[in-house]
Amino acid sequence: MNGVITRQQRDYFRLKLESPLCSRMTIVMIKGKSLEIGSAEVLIEDIGGGGLRFLSDLKLPVNDQLVLQFETEVFSQQLKTYGHVVRSSVWSDQIYEYAVKFTMDESAHAEINRLVNSLAIRFRQRGRLPSGRFLEGERLDYFANMKNTEQQPV
């Protein structure tokens, strides 16, 4: 099975992804001021109606004034979520793990819950990944490849 639903001390169920979901993360707001800066590739490890957990090679602060946007694709549909970092830890050498609490309205939370439930059902029924940007290789290789791609001359 590629995903497991867990309910820890959270308000929403969370789906742990054995194959992480590749996502584009952008800092869209700091202290209420909108930003237009670049984005970075990250790996979503689990997701639920209240938030997500992701890996990145960027060092980010735990700060509710820093709003992040995550964009990815699941079931051939674009998914866009917003939230702020509530916890961070070192996952491995120069890779960090972050917990994000969503800062979205209830209808967006409900949409994420529907997505999580659909993913869980798909994993149980077919035992394989649905269409989307799921990583099929190793996490560390993913970040190494991102760095190599960034360093290629134009």
mmCIF file of C-alpha atoms in Angstrom:
data_model
loop_
_atom_site.group_PDB
_atom_site.id
_atom_site.type_symbol
_atom_site.label_atom_id
_atom_site.label_comp_id
_atom_site.label_asym_id
_atom_site.label_seq_id
_atom_site.Cartn_x
_atom_site.Cartn_y
_atom_site.Cartn_z
ATOM 1 C CA MET A 1 0.000 0.000 0.000
ATOM 2 C CA ASN A 2 1.306 3.460 -0.901
ATOM 3 C CA GLY A 3 -0.514 5.518 1.714
ATOM 4 C CA VAL A 4 -1.683 5.129 5.283
ATOM 5 C CA ILE A 5 -4.300 7.229 7.038
ATOM 6 C CA THR A 6 -3.317 8.222 10.544
ATOM 7 C CA ARG A 7 -5.050 10.198 13.216
ATOM 8 C CA GLN A 8 -2.745 11.490 15.838
ATOM 9 C CA GLN A 9 -3.512 14.541 17.942
ATOM 10 C CA ARG A 10 -5.020 16.380 15.000
ATOM 11 C CA ASP A 11 -8.443 17.644 13.987
ATOM 12 C CA TYR A 12 -8.180 15.983 10.569
ATOM 13 C CA PHE A 13 -7.067 12.620 9.265
ATOM 14 C CA ARG A 14 -3.694 12.663 7.581
ATOM 15 C CA LEU A 15 -2.496 10.429 4.757
ATOM 16 C CA LYS A 16 1.141 9.341 4.967
ATOM 17 C CA LEU A 17 2.553 8.913 1.463
ATOM 18 C CA GLU A 18 5.124 6.181 0.947
ATOM 19 C CA SER A 19 5.904 7.828 -2.399
ATOM 20 C CA PRO A 20 6.086 11.559 -1.676
ATOM 21 C CA LEU A 21 4.270 14.108 -3.786
ATOM 22 C CA CYS A 22 6.549 16.541 -5.650
ATOM 23 C CA SER A 23 5.375 20.105 -5.146
ATOM 24 C CA ARG A 24 6.398 23.659 -5.940
ATOM 25 C CA MET A 25 6.659 25.816 -2.798
ATOM 26 C CA THR A 26 6.642 29.607 -2.909
ATOM 27 C CA ILE A 27 6.844 32.167 -0.098
ATOM 28 C CA VAL A 28 3.859 34.373 -0.951
ATOM 29 C CA MET A 29 3.587 36.632 2.094
ATOM 30 C CA ILE A 30 5.667 37.905 5.007
ATOM 31 C CA LYS A 31 4.031 39.894 7.811
ATOM 32 C CA GLY A 32 0.980 40.595 5.661
ATOM 33 C CA LYS A 33 2.974 41.863 2.657
ATOM 34 C CA SER A 34 2.686 39.980 -0.623
ATOM 35 C CA LEU A 35 5.859 38.813 -2.335
ATOM 36 C CA GLU A 36 6.766 37.839 -5.866
ATOM 37 C CA ILE A 37 9.836 35.642 -5.578
ATOM 38 C CA GLY A 38 10.946 32.344 -7.040
ATOM 39 C CA SER A 39 9.827 28.919 -5.951
ATOM 40 C CA ALA A 40 11.520 25.689 -4.920
ATOM 41 C CA GLU A 41 10.735 22.010 -5.353
ATOM 42 C CA VAL A 42 9.795 20.152 -2.160
ATOM 43 C CA LEU A 43 8.465 16.680 -1.302
ATOM 44 C CA ILE A 44 5.147 16.333 0.530
ATOM 45 C CA GLU A 45 5.408 13.359 2.910
ATOM 46 C CA ASP A 46 1.878 13.473 4.294
ATOM 47 C CA ILE A 47 -1.226 15.605 3.935
ATOM 48 C CA GLY A 48 -4.544 16.110 5.684
ATOM 49 C CA GLY A 49 -7.300 18.686 5.976
ATOM 50 C CA GLY A 50 -5.350 20.723 8.508
ATOM 51 C CA GLY A 51 -1.860 20.685 7.051
ATOM 52 C CA LEU A 52 0.997 18.780 5.543
ATOM 53 C CA ARG A 53 4.541 17.647 6.241
ATOM 54 C CA PHE A 54 7.266 18.215 3.663
ATOM 55 C CA LEU A 55 10.991 17.881 3.013
ATOM 56 C CA SER A 56 13.144 20.660 1.584
ATOM 57 C CA ASP A 57 16.764 21.573 1.155
ATOM 58 C CA LEU A 58 15.884 25.148 2.202
ATOM 59 C CA LYS A 59 16.197 26.317 5.809
ATOM 60 C CA LEU A 60 12.919 28.015 6.776
ATOM 61 C CA PRO A 61 11.885 29.630 10.068
ATOM 62 C CA VAL A 62 8.978 28.499 12.222
ATOM 63 C CA ASN A 63 6.882 31.634 11.817
ATOM 64 C CA ASP A 64 3.149 32.173 11.378
ATOM 65 C CA GLN A 65 3.873 35.449 9.528
ATOM 66 C CA LEU A 66 5.545 33.558 6.661
ATOM 67 C CA VAL A 67 2.836 32.197 4.324
ATOM 68 C CA LEU A 68 3.823 29.413 1.935
ATOM 69 C CA GLN A 69 1.996 28.262 -1.168
ATOM 70 C CA PHE A 70 2.236 24.661 -2.365
ATOM 71 C CA GLU A 71 1.289 23.721 -5.923
ATOM 72 C CA THR A 72 1.157 20.187 -7.275
ATOM 73 C CA GLU A 73 -0.974 17.838 -9.333
ATOM 74 C CA VAL A 74 -3.104 14.924 -8.140
ATOM 75 C CA PHE A 75 -5.679 13.002 -10.198
ATOM 76 C CA SER A 76 -4.713 15.211 -13.179
ATOM 77 C CA GLN A 77 -5.940 18.297 -11.279
ATOM 78 C CA GLN A 78 -3.945 21.235 -9.981
ATOM 79 C CA LEU A 79 -3.869 21.488 -6.194
ATOM 80 C CA LYS A 80 -2.916 24.742 -4.471
ATOM 81 C CA THR A 81 -2.695 25.109 -0.678
ATOM 82 C CA TYR A 82 -1.462 27.800 1.723
ATOM 83 C CA GLY A 83 -0.033 27.544 5.210
ATOM 84 C CA HIS A 84 2.746 28.402 7.628
ATOM 85 C CA VAL A 85 5.487 26.360 9.274
ATOM 86 C CA VAL A 86 4.665 25.231 12.829
ATOM 87 C CA ARG A 87 7.545 22.789 13.373
ATOM 88 C CA SER A 88 10.899 21.996 11.809
ATOM 89 C CA SER A 89 13.615 19.399 12.257
ATOM 90 C CA VAL A 90 16.687 18.106 10.463
ATOM 91 C CA TRP A 91 15.794 15.084 8.317
ATOM 92 C CA SER A 92 19.309 14.379 7.011
ATOM 93 C CA ASP A 93 22.418 16.301 6.030
ATOM 94 C CA GLN A 94 21.093 19.590 4.589
ATOM 95 C CA ILE A 95 17.529 18.302 4.220
ATOM 96 C CA TYR A 96 14.881 19.674 6.569
ATOM 97 C CA GLU A 97 11.449 18.400 7.535
ATOM 98 C CA TYR A 98 8.621 20.851 8.164
ATOM 99 C CA ALA A 99 5.083 20.627 9.495
ATOM 100 C CA VAL A 100 2.694 23.152 7.966
ATOM 101 C CA LYS A 101 -0.670 24.275 9.269
ATOM 102 C CA PHE A 102 -3.027 25.342 6.506
ATOM 103 C CA THR A 103 -4.317 28.905 6.531
ATOM 104 C CA MET A 104 -7.336 28.391 4.316
ATOM 105 C CA ASP A 105 -11.083 28.684 4.676
ATOM 106 C CA GLU A 106 -13.320 25.734 5.579
ATOM 107 C CA SER A 107 -14.271 24.982 1.967
ATOM 108 C CA ALA A 108 -10.564 24.579 1.093
ATOM 109 C CA HIS A 109 -10.106 22.305 4.137
ATOM 110 C CA ALA A 110 -13.098 20.251 2.974
ATOM 111 C CA GLU A 111 -11.591 19.964 -0.524
ATOM 112 C CA ILE A 112 -8.296 18.697 0.916
ATOM 113 C CA ASN A 113 -10.211 16.170 3.043
ATOM 114 C CA ARG A 114 -11.992 14.889 -0.092
ATOM 115 C CA LEU A 115 -8.630 14.573 -1.835
ATOM 116 C CA VAL A 116 -7.078 12.676 1.093
ATOM 117 C CA ASN A 117 -10.044 10.310 1.231
ATOM 118 C CA SER A 118 -9.918 9.726 -2.548
ATOM 119 C CA LEU A 119 -6.186 9.019 -2.387
ATOM 120 C CA ALA A 120 -6.635 6.587 0.502
ATOM 121 C CA ILE A 121 -9.389 4.728 -1.365
ATOM 122 C CA ARG A 122 -7.281 4.579 -4.541
ATOM 123 C CA PHE A 123 -4.264 3.225 -2.650
ATOM 124 C CA ARG A 124 -6.384 0.532 -0.978
ATOM 125 C CA GLN A 125 -8.132 -0.528 -4.170
ATOM 126 C CA ARG A 126 -5.270 -0.568 -6.593
ATOM 127 C CA GLY A 127 -2.157 -0.584 -4.446
ATOM 128 C CA ARG A 128 -0.444 1.801 -6.861
ATOM 129 C CA LEU A 129 -0.022 5.508 -7.302
ATOM 130 C CA PRO A 130 -2.815 7.536 -8.892
ATOM 131 C CA SER A 131 -1.960 10.110 -11.542
ATOM 132 C CA GLY A 132 -0.014 13.012 -10.076
ATOM 133 C CA ARG A 133 3.491 14.228 -9.343
ATOM 134 C CA PHE A 134 4.556 11.333 -7.127
ATOM 135 C CA LEU A 135 8.264 10.617 -6.653
ATOM 136 C CA GLU A 136 9.258 7.159 -7.830
ATOM 137 C CA GLY A 137 12.931 7.389 -6.806
ATOM 138 C CA GLU A 138 14.914 8.193 -3.670
ATOM 139 C CA ARG A 139 14.317 11.381 -1.729
ATOM 140 C CA LEU A 140 18.005 12.337 -1.477
ATOM 141 C CA ASP A 141 18.494 11.750 -5.222
ATOM 142 C CA TYR A 142 15.570 14.080 -5.912
ATOM 143 C CA PHE A 143 17.230 16.984 -4.097
ATOM 144 C CA ALA A 144 20.644 16.219 -5.613
ATOM 145 C CA ASN A 145 19.076 16.235 -9.089
ATOM 146 C CA MET A 146 17.359 19.567 -8.348
ATOM 147 C CA LYS A 147 20.720 21.093 -7.382
ATOM 148 C CA ASN A 148 22.402 19.694 -10.514
ATOM 149 C CA THR A 149 19.614 21.069 -12.713
ATOM 150 C CA GLU A 150 19.937 24.525 -11.122
ATOM 151 C CA GLN A 151 23.698 24.562 -11.778
ATOM 152 C CA GLN A 152 23.414 23.729 -15.483
ATOM 153 C CA PRO A 153 24.517 26.612 -17.766
ATOM 154 C CA VAL A 154 21.773 28.178 -19.860
#
